[in-house]
CSV table of C-alpha atoms in Angstrom, one decimal:
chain,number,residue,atom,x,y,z
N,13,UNK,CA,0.0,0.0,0.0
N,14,UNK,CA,3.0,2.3,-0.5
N,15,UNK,CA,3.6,3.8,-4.3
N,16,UNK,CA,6.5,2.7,-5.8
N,17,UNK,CA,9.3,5.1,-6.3
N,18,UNK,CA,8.4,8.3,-9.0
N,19,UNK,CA,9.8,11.8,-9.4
N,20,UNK,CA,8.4,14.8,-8.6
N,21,UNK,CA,8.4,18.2,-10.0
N,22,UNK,CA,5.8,21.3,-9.2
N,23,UNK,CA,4.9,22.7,-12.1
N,24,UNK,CA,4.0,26.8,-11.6
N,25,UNK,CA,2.7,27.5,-15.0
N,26,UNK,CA,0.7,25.6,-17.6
N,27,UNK,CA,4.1,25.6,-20.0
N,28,UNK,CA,6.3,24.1,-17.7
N,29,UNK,CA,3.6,21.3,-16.9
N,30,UNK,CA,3.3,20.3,-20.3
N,31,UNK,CA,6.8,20.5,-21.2
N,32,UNK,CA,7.5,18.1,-18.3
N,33,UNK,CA,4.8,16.0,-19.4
N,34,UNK,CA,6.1,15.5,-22.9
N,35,UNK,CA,9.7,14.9,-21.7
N,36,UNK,CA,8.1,12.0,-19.7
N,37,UNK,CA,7.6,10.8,-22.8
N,38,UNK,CA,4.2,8.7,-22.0
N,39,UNK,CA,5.3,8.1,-18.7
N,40,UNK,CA,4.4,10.9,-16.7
N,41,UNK,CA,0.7,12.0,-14.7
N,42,UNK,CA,-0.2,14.8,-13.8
N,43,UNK,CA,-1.3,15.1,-10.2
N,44,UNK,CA,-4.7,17.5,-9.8
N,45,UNK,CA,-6.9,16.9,-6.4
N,46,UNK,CA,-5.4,12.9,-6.7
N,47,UNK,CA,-8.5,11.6,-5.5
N,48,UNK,CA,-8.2,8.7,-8.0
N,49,UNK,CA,-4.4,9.1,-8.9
N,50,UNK,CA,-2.9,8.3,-5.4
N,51,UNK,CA,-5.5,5.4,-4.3
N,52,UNK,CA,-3.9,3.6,-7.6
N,53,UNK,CA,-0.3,5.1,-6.6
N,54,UNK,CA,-0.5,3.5,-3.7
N,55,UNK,CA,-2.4,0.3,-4.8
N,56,UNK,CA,0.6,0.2,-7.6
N,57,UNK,CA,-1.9,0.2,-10.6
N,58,UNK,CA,-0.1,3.0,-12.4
N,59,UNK,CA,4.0,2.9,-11.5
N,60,UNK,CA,4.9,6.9,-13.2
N,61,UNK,CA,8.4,8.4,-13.4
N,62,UNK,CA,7.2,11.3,-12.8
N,63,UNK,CA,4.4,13.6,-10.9
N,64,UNK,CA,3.7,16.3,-12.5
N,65,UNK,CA,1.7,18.7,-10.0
N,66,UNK,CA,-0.5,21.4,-10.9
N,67,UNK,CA,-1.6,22.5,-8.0
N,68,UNK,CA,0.9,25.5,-7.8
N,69,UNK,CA,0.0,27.0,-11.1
N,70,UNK,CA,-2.5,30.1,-11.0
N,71,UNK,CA,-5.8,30.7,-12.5
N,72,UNK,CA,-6.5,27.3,-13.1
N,73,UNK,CA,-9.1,26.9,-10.7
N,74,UNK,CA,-11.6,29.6,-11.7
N,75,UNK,CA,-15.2,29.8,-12.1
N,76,UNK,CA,-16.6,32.4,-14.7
N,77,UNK,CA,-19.2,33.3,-16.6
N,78,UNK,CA,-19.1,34.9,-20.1
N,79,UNK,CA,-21.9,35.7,-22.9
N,80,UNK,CA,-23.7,32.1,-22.9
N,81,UNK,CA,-20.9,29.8,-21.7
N,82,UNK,CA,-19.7,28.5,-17.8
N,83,UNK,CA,-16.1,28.2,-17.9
N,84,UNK,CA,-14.6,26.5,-15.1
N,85,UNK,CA,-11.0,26.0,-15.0
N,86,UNK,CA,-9.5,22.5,-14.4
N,87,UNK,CA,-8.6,22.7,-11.0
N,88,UNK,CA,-11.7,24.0,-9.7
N,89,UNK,CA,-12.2,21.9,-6.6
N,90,UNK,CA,-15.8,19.4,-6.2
N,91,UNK,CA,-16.4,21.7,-2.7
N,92,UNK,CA,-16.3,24.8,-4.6
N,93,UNK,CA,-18.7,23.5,-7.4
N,94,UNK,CA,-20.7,22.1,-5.2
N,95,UNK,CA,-21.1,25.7,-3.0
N,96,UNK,CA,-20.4,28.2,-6.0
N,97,UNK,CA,-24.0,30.5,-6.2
N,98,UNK,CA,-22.7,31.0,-9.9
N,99,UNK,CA,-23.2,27.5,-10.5
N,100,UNK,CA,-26.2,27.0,-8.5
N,101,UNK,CA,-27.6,30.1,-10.6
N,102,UNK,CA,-26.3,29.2,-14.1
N,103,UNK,CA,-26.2,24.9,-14.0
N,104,UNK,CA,-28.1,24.2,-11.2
N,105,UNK,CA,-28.3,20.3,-12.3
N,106,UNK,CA,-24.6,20.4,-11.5
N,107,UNK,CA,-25.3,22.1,-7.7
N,108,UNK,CA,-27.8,18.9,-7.5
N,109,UNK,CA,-25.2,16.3,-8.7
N,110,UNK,CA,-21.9,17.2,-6.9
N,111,UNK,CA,-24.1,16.8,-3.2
N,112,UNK,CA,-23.7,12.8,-4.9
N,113,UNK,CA,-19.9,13.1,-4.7
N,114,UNK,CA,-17.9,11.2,-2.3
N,115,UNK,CA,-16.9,13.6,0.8
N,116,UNK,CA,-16.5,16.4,2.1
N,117,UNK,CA,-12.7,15.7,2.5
N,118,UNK,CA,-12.2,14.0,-0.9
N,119,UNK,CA,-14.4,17.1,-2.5
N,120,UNK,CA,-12.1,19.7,-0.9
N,121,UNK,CA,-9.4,18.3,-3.1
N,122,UNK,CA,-10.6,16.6,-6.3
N,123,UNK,CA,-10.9,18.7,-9.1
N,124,UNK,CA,-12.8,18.7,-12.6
N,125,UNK,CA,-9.6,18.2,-14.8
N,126,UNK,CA,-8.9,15.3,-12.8
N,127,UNK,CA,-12.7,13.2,-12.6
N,128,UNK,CA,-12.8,14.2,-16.5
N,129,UNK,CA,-9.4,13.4,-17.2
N,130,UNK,CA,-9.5,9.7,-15.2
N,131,UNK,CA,-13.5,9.4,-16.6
N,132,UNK,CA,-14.7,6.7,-14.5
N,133,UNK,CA,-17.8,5.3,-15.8
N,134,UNK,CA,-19.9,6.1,-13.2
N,135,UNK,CA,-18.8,9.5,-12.0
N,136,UNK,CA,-20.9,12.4,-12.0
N,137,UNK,CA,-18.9,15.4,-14.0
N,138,UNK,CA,-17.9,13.2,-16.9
N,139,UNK,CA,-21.8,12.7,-17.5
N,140,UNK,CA,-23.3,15.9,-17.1
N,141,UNK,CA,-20.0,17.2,-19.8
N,142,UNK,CA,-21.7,14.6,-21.9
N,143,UNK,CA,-25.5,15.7,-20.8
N,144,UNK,CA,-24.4,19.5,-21.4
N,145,UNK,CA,-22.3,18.8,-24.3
N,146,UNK,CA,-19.5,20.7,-22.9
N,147,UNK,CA,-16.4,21.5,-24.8
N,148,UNK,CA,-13.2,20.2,-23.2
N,149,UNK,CA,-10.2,22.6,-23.7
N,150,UNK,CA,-6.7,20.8,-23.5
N,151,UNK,CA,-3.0,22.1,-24.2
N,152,UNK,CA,0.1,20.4,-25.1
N,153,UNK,CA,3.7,21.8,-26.2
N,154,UNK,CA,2.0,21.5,-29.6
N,155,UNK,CA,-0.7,24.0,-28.4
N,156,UNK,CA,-4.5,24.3,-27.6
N,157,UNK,CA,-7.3,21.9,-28.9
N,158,UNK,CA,-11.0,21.6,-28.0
N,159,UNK,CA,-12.5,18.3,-27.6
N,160,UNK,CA,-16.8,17.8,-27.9
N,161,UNK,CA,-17.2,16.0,-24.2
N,162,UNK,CA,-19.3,13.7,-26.1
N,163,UNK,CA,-16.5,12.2,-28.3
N,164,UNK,CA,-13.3,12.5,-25.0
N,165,UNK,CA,-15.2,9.2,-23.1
N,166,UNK,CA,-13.6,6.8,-25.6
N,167,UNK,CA,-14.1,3.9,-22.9
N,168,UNK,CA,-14.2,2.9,-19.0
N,169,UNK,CA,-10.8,5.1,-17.5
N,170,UNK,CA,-9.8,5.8,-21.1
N,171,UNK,CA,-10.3,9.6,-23.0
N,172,UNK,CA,-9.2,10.8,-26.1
N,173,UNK,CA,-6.3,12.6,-24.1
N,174,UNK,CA,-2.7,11.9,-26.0
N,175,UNK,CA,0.4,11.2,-23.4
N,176,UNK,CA,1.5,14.7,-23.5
N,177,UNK,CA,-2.0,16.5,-23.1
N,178,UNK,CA,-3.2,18.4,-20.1
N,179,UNK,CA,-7.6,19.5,-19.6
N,180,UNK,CA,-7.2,23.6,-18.9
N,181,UNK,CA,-10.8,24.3,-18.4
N,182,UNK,CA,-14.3,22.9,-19.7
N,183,UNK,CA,-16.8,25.6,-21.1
N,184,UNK,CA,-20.7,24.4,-20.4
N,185,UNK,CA,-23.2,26.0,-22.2
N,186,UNK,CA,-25.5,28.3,-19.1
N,187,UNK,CA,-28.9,27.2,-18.4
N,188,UNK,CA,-31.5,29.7,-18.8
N,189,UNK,CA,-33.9,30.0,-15.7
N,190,UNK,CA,-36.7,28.2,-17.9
N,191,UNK,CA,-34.7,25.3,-18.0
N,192,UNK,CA,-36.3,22.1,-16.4
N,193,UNK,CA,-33.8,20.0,-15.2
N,194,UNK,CA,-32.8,17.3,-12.7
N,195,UNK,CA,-30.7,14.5,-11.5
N,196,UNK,CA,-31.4,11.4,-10.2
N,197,UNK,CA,-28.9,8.8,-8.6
N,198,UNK,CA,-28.5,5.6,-6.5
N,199,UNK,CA,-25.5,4.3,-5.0
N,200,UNK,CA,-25.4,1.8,-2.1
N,201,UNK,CA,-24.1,4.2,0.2
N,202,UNK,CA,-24.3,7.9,0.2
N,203,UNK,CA,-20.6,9.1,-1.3
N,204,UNK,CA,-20.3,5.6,-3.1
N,205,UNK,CA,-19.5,5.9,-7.1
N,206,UNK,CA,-23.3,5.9,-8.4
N,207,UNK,CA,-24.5,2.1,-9.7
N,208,UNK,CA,-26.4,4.1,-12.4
N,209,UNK,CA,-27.6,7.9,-12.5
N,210,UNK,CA,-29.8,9.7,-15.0
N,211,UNK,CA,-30.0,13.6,-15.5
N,212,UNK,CA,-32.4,15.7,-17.5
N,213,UNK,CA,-32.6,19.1,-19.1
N,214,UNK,CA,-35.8,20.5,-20.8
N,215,UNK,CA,-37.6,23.6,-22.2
N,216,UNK,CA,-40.9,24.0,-22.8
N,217,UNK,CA,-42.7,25.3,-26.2
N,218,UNK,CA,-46.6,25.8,-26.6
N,219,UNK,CA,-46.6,23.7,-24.1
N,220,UNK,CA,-44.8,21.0,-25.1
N,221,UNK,CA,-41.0,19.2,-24.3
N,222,UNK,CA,-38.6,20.9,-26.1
N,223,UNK,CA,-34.2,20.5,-26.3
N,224,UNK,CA,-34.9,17.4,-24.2
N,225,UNK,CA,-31.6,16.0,-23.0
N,226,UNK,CA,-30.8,12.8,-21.2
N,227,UNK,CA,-27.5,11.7,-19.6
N,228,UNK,CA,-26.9,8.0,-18.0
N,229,UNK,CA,-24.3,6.9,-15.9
N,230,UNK,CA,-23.5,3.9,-14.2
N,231,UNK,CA,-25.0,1.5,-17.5
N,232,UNK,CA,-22.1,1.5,-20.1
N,233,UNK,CA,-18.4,2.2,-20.4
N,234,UNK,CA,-18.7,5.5,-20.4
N,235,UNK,CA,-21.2,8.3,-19.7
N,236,UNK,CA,-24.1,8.0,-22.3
N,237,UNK,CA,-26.9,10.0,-23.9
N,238,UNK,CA,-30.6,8.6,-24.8
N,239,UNK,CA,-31.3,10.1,-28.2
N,240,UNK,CA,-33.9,7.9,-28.9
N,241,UNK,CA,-35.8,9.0,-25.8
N,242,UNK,CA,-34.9,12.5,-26.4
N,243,UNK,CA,-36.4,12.3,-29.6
N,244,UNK,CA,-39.8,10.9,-28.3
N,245,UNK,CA,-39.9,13.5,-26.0
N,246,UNK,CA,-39.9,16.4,-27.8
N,247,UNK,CA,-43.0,18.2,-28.9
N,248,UNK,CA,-44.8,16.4,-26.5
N,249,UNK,CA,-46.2,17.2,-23.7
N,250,UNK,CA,-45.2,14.7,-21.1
N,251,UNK,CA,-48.0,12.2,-19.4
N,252,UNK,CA,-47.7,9.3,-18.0
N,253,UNK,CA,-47.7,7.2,-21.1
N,254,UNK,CA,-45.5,9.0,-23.1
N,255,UNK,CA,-43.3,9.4,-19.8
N,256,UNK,CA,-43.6,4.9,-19.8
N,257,UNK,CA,-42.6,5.3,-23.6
N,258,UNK,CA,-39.3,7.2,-23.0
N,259,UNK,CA,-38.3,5.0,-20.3
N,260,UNK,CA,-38.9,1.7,-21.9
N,261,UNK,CA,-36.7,3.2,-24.8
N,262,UNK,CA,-33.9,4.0,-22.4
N,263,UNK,CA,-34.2,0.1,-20.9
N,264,UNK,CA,-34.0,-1.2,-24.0
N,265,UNK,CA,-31.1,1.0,-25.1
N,266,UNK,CA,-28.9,0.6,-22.5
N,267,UNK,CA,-26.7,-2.6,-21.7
N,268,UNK,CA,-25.0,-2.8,-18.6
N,269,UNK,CA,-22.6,-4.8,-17.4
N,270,UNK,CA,-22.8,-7.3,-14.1
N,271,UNK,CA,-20.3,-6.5,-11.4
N,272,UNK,CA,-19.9,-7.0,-7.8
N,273,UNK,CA,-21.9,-4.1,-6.9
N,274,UNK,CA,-25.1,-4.8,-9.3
N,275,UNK,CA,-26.3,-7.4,-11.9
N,276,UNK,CA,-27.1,-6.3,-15.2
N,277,UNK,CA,-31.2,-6.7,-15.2
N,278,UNK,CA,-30.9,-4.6,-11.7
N,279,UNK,CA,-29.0,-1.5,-13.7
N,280,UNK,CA,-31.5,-1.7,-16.8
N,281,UNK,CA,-34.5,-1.6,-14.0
N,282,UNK,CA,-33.2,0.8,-12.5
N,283,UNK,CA,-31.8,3.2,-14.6
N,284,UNK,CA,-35.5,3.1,-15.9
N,285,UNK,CA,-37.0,3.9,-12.4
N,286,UNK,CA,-34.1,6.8,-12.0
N,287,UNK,CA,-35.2,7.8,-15.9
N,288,UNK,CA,-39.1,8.2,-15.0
N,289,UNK,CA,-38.1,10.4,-12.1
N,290,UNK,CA,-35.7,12.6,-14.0
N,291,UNK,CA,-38.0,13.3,-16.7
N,292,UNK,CA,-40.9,13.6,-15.2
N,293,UNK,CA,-39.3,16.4,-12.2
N,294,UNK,CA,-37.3,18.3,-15.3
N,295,UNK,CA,-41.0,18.4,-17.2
N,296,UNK,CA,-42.0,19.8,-13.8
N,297,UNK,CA,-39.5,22.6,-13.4
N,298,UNK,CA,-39.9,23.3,-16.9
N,299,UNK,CA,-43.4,24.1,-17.0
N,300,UNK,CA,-43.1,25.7,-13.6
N,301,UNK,CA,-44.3,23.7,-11.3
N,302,UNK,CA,-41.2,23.0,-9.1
N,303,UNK,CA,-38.6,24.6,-7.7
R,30,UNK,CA,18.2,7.4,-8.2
R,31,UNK,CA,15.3,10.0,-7.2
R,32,UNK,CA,16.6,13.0,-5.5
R,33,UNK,CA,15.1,13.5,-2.5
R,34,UNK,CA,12.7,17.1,-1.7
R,35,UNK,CA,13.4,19.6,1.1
R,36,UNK,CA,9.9,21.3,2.3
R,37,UNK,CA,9.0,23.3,4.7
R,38,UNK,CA,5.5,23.5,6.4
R,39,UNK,CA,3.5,24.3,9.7
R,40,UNK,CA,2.1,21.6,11.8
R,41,UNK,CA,0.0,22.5,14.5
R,42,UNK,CA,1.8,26.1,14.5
R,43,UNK,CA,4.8,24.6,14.6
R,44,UNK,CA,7.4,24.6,11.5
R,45,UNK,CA,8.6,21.9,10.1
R,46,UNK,CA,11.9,21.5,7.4
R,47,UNK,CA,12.7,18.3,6.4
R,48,UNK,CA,13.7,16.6,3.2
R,49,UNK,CA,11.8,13.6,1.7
R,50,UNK,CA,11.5,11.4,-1.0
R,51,UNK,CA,8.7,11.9,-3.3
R,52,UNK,CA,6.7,8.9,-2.9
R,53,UNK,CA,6.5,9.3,1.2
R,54,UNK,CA,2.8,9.8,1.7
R,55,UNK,CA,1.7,12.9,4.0
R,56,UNK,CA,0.0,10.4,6.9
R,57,UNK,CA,3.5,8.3,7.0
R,58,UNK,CA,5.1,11.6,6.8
R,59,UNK,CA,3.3,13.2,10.2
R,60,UNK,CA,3.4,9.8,11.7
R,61,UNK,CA,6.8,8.4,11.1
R,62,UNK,CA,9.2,11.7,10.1
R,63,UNK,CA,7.1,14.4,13.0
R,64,UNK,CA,6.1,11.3,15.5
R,65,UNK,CA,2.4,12.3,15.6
R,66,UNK,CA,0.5,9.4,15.7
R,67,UNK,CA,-2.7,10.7,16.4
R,68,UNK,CA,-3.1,10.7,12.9
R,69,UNK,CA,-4.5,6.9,12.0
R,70,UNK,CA,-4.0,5.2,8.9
R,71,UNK,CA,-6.7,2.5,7.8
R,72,UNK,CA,-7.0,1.4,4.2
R,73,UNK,CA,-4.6,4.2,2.9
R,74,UNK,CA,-6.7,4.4,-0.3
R,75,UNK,CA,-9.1,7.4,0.7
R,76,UNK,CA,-12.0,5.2,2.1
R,77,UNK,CA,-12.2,4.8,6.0
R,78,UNK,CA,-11.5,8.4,7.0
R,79,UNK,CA,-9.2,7.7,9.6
R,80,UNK,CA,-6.0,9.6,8.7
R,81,UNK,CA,-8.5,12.7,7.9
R,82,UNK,CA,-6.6,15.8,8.8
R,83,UNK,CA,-7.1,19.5,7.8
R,84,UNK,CA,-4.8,21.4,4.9
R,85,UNK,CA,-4.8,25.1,4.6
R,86,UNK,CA,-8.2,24.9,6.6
R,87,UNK,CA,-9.9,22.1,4.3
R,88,UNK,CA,-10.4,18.2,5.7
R,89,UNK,CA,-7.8,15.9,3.7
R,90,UNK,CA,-7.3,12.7,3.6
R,91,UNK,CA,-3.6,12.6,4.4
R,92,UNK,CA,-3.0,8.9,2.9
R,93,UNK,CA,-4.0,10.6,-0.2
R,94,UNK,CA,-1.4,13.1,-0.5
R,95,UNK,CA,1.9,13.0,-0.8
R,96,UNK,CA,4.7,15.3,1.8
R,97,UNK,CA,6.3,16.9,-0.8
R,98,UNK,CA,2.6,18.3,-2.0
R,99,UNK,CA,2.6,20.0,1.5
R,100,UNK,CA,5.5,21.8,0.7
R,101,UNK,CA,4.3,25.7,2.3
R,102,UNK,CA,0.9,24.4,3.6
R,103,UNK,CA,-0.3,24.7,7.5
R,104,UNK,CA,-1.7,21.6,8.7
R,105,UNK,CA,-3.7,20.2,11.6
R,106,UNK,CA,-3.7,16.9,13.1
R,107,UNK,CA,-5.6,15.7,15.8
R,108,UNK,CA,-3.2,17.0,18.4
R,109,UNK,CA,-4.0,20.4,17.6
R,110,UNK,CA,-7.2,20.0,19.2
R,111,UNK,CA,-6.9,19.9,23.1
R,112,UNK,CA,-5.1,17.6,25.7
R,113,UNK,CA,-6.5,15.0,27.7
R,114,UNK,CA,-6.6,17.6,30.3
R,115,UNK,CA,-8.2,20.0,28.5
R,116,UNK,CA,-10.4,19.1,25.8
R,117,UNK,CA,-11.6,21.2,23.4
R,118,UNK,CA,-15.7,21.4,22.3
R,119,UNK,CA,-15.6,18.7,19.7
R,120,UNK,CA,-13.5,16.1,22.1
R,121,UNK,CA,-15.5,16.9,25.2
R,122,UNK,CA,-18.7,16.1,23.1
R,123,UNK,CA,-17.2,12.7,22.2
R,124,UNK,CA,-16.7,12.2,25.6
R,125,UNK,CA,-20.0,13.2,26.7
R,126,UNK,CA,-22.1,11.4,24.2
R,127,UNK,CA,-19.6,8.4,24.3
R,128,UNK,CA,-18.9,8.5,20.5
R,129,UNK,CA,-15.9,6.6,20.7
R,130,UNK,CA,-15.2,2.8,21.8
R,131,UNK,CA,-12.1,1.5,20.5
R,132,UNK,CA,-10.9,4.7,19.6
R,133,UNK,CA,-9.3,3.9,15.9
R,134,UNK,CA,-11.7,5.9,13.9
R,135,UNK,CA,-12.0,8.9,16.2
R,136,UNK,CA,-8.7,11.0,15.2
R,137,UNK,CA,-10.3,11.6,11.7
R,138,UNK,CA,-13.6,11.7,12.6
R,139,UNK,CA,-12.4,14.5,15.3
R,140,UNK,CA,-11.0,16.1,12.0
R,141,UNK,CA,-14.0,15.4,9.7
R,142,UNK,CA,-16.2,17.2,12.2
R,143,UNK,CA,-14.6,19.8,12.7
R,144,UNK,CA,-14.6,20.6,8.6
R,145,UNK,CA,-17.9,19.8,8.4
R,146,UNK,CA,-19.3,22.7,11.4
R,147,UNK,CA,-17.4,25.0,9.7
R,148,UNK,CA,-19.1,24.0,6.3
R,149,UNK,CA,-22.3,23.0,6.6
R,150,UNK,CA,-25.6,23.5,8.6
R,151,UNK,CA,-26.1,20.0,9.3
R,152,UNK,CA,-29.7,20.7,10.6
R,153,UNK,CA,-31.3,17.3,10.0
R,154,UNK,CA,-29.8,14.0,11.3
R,155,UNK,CA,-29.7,12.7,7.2
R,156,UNK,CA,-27.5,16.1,6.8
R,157,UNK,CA,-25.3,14.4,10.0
R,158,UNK,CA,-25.2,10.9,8.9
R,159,UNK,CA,-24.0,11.8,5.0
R,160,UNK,CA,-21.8,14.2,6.6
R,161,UNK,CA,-20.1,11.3,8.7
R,162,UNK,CA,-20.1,8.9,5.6
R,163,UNK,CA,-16.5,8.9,4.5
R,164,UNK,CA,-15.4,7.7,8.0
R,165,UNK,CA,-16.0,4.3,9.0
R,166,UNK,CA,-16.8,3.1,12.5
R,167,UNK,CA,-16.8,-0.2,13.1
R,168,UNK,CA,-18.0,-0.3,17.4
R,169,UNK,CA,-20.3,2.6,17.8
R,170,UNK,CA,-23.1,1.7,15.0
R,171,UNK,CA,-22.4,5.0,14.7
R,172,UNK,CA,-25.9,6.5,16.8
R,173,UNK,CA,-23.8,7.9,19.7
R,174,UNK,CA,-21.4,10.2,16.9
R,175,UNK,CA,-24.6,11.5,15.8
R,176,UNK,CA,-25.8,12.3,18.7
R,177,UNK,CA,-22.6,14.0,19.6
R,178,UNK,CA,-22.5,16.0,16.7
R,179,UNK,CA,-26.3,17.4,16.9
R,180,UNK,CA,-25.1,18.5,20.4
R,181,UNK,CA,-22.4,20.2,18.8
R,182,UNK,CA,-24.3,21.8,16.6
R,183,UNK,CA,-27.0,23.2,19.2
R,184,UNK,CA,-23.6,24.9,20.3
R,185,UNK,CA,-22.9,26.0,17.3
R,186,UNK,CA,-26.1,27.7,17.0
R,187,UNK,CA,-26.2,29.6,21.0
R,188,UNK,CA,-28.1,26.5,22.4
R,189,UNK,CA,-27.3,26.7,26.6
């Protein structure tokens, strides 16, 4: 339960991180919050040369808000999402998910960067980039890139990220305040990683669902959306039967693995039950009728 | 060979300059290199909460962070909270509510309250209970911590 042997270096600006990182030539990390990172350290499931810590360098951890877009800069800390009143004001689905993150002592130190960057299957961030469709921005020597959220989860711990890339900051498109949204989780204890999750955003026109979007965690390899359900929903208004239609589609959809923690017929029922809930409380907010 | 790092940090208001390899973890760090073993290590992968100490004013778990990372930081352990003699408000609670029986988990829950009065209303016992999730206790059933922290927090709030 001791890491092996690595070196270390504090990085204090973004340049020196990344050139550190490419010198490591593949085998480097980058230490964030290291929430995830030292657990495996110490468990000897990764074995770098080298640390490479961010935690010195400035601005990275920012929260703003500019024309449309949330920016929040990589080393933006789960506590501080979880508390910020911009977030609450502008993406209050994310105020709702981060109360399902671990605790209090693992959200003072994990950061965004880092749960996108190590994209475990069933964390919360990684799906609501996905749900949101937020942009991931990402430097290396070789310069800046944005990556769609929806195409970085390229599998269960594995992102589009090459060896000698770094996540700067994800932008999230702001909710307007007509926005019905909500998220819905169950893990076997409160903190646990989620055995599925399923968050909504809606609007509303004439009266009927509108930009319906539906995010899943906890039932693939990586975070997933529901376009078929999505689809059904909108431009209709949402009842019980069509609400029974969109989650039969999402139970159909999905195929979950068995593990230690669930069996694969429990995961399909309930990311169904979680789906019902979702929709039918972001239809609420949407058309007013909840907080 | 990895050269080892000098740092220098504050430990219960007291500094601290000492130089370490880069793998030493911060809980083997205050308990082996500084001899304060109030700080307990469980599972030393960030899941019972007992090595839960506070960094620059935020609870940590200390197993998962390394020394050199503390490098300029101010830290609290459980010995920065009173003496057997005198205890301070979140001890004596313990004591009075018996919130403790083996004693193992107690350092970082100590720690993990103390974050959490600062933090959070914890008005209902659900708010108290996920609170208290990331430390395990394996003798109290856990009722008795509960019932400590409510009492704390009827402090908190002016409560006689």
């Amino acid at each position: 339960m001791k890491p092996a042997a690595f070196d270390y270096m504090a990085a204090e600006t973004l340049e020196e991180a990344v050139s550190a990182l490419a010198r490591a030539g593949g085998d480097g990390k980058i230490l964030a919050g290291g929430q995830s990172l030292v657990p495996m350290l110490n468990f000897r499931l990764v074995r770098p040369s080298i640390l490479i810590d961010i935690n010195r360098i400035r601005n990275l951890g920012n929260v703003d808000v500019t024309g449309d877009v949330v920016r929040i800069g990589a080393l933006t800390r789960h506590h501080s999402l979880e508390t910020s009143p911009v977030i609450k004001a502008h993406l209050p689905v994310m105020t709702a998910a981060m109360q399902h993150v671990a605790h209090l002592a693992v959200r003072n130190r994990g950061t965004i960067g880092g749960s996108l960057s190590h994209a475990d299957p069933a964390a919360e961030l990684p799906m609501l980039a996905v749900l949101l469709d937020a942009k991931i921005a990402i430097r290396s020597l070789h310069g800046r890139r944005v990556a769609d959220a929806r195409r970085f989860f390229t599998g269960s711990l594995t992102t589009d990220l090459k060896h000698d890339e770094i996540v700067t900051d994800v932008e999230f498109p702001r909710l307007s305040p007509n926005v019905g949204w909500a998220f819905e989780e169950t893990a076997r204890r409160a903190g646990d990683f989620a055995l599925a999750a399923v968050a909504v955003t809606m609007s509303t026109r004439d009266g009927k669902a509108d930009r319906v979007r539906i995010g899943m965690m906890g039932v693939g390899e990586t975070p997933l959306r529901a376009p078929e359900a999505e689809d059904l929903l909108a431009g209709k208004a949402i009842d019980a039967q069509v609400l029974e239609a969109a989650a039969s589609t999402i139970v159909a959809a999905v195929e979950p693995h068995t593990d230690l923690h669930a069996s694969a017929d429990y995961r399909r029922f309930l990311v169904g039950a979680l789906a019902r809930r979702a929709i039918r409380a972001a239809w609420q907010r949407a058309c007013g009728a909840l907080p | 060979m990895i050269a080892h790092k000098k740092i220098k940090l504050t430990v219960n208001g007291v500094v601290y300059e000492r130089t370490v390899e880069p793998r030493l973890l911060l809980s083997d760090f205050l308990r082996v290199d500084l001899g304060l073993t109030g700080t307990h290590v469980g599972c030393e992968h960030g899941v019972c909460g007992a090595c839960t100490i506070i960094v620059n004013g935020d609870s940590a778990r200390s197993c998962l962070m390394l020394a050199v990372q503390a490098d300029g930081a101010m830290i609290e352990t459980v010995e920065s909270l009173g003496s057997i003699r005198k205890l301070n408000s979140v001890q004596r609670a313990f004591h009075e509510h018996h919130a403790l029986q083996c004693g193992f988990c107690t350092p970082g829950m100590l720690m993990t309250v103390t974050d959490l009065l600062r933090k959070y209303p914890l008005a209902t016992d659900e708010q108290i209970r996920g609170g208290l999730s990331g430390n395990l206790c394996r003798c109290t059933g856990y009722e008795h911590i509960v019932e400590a922290v409510r009492a704390l927090v009827r402090q908190r709030e002016g409560a006689p």
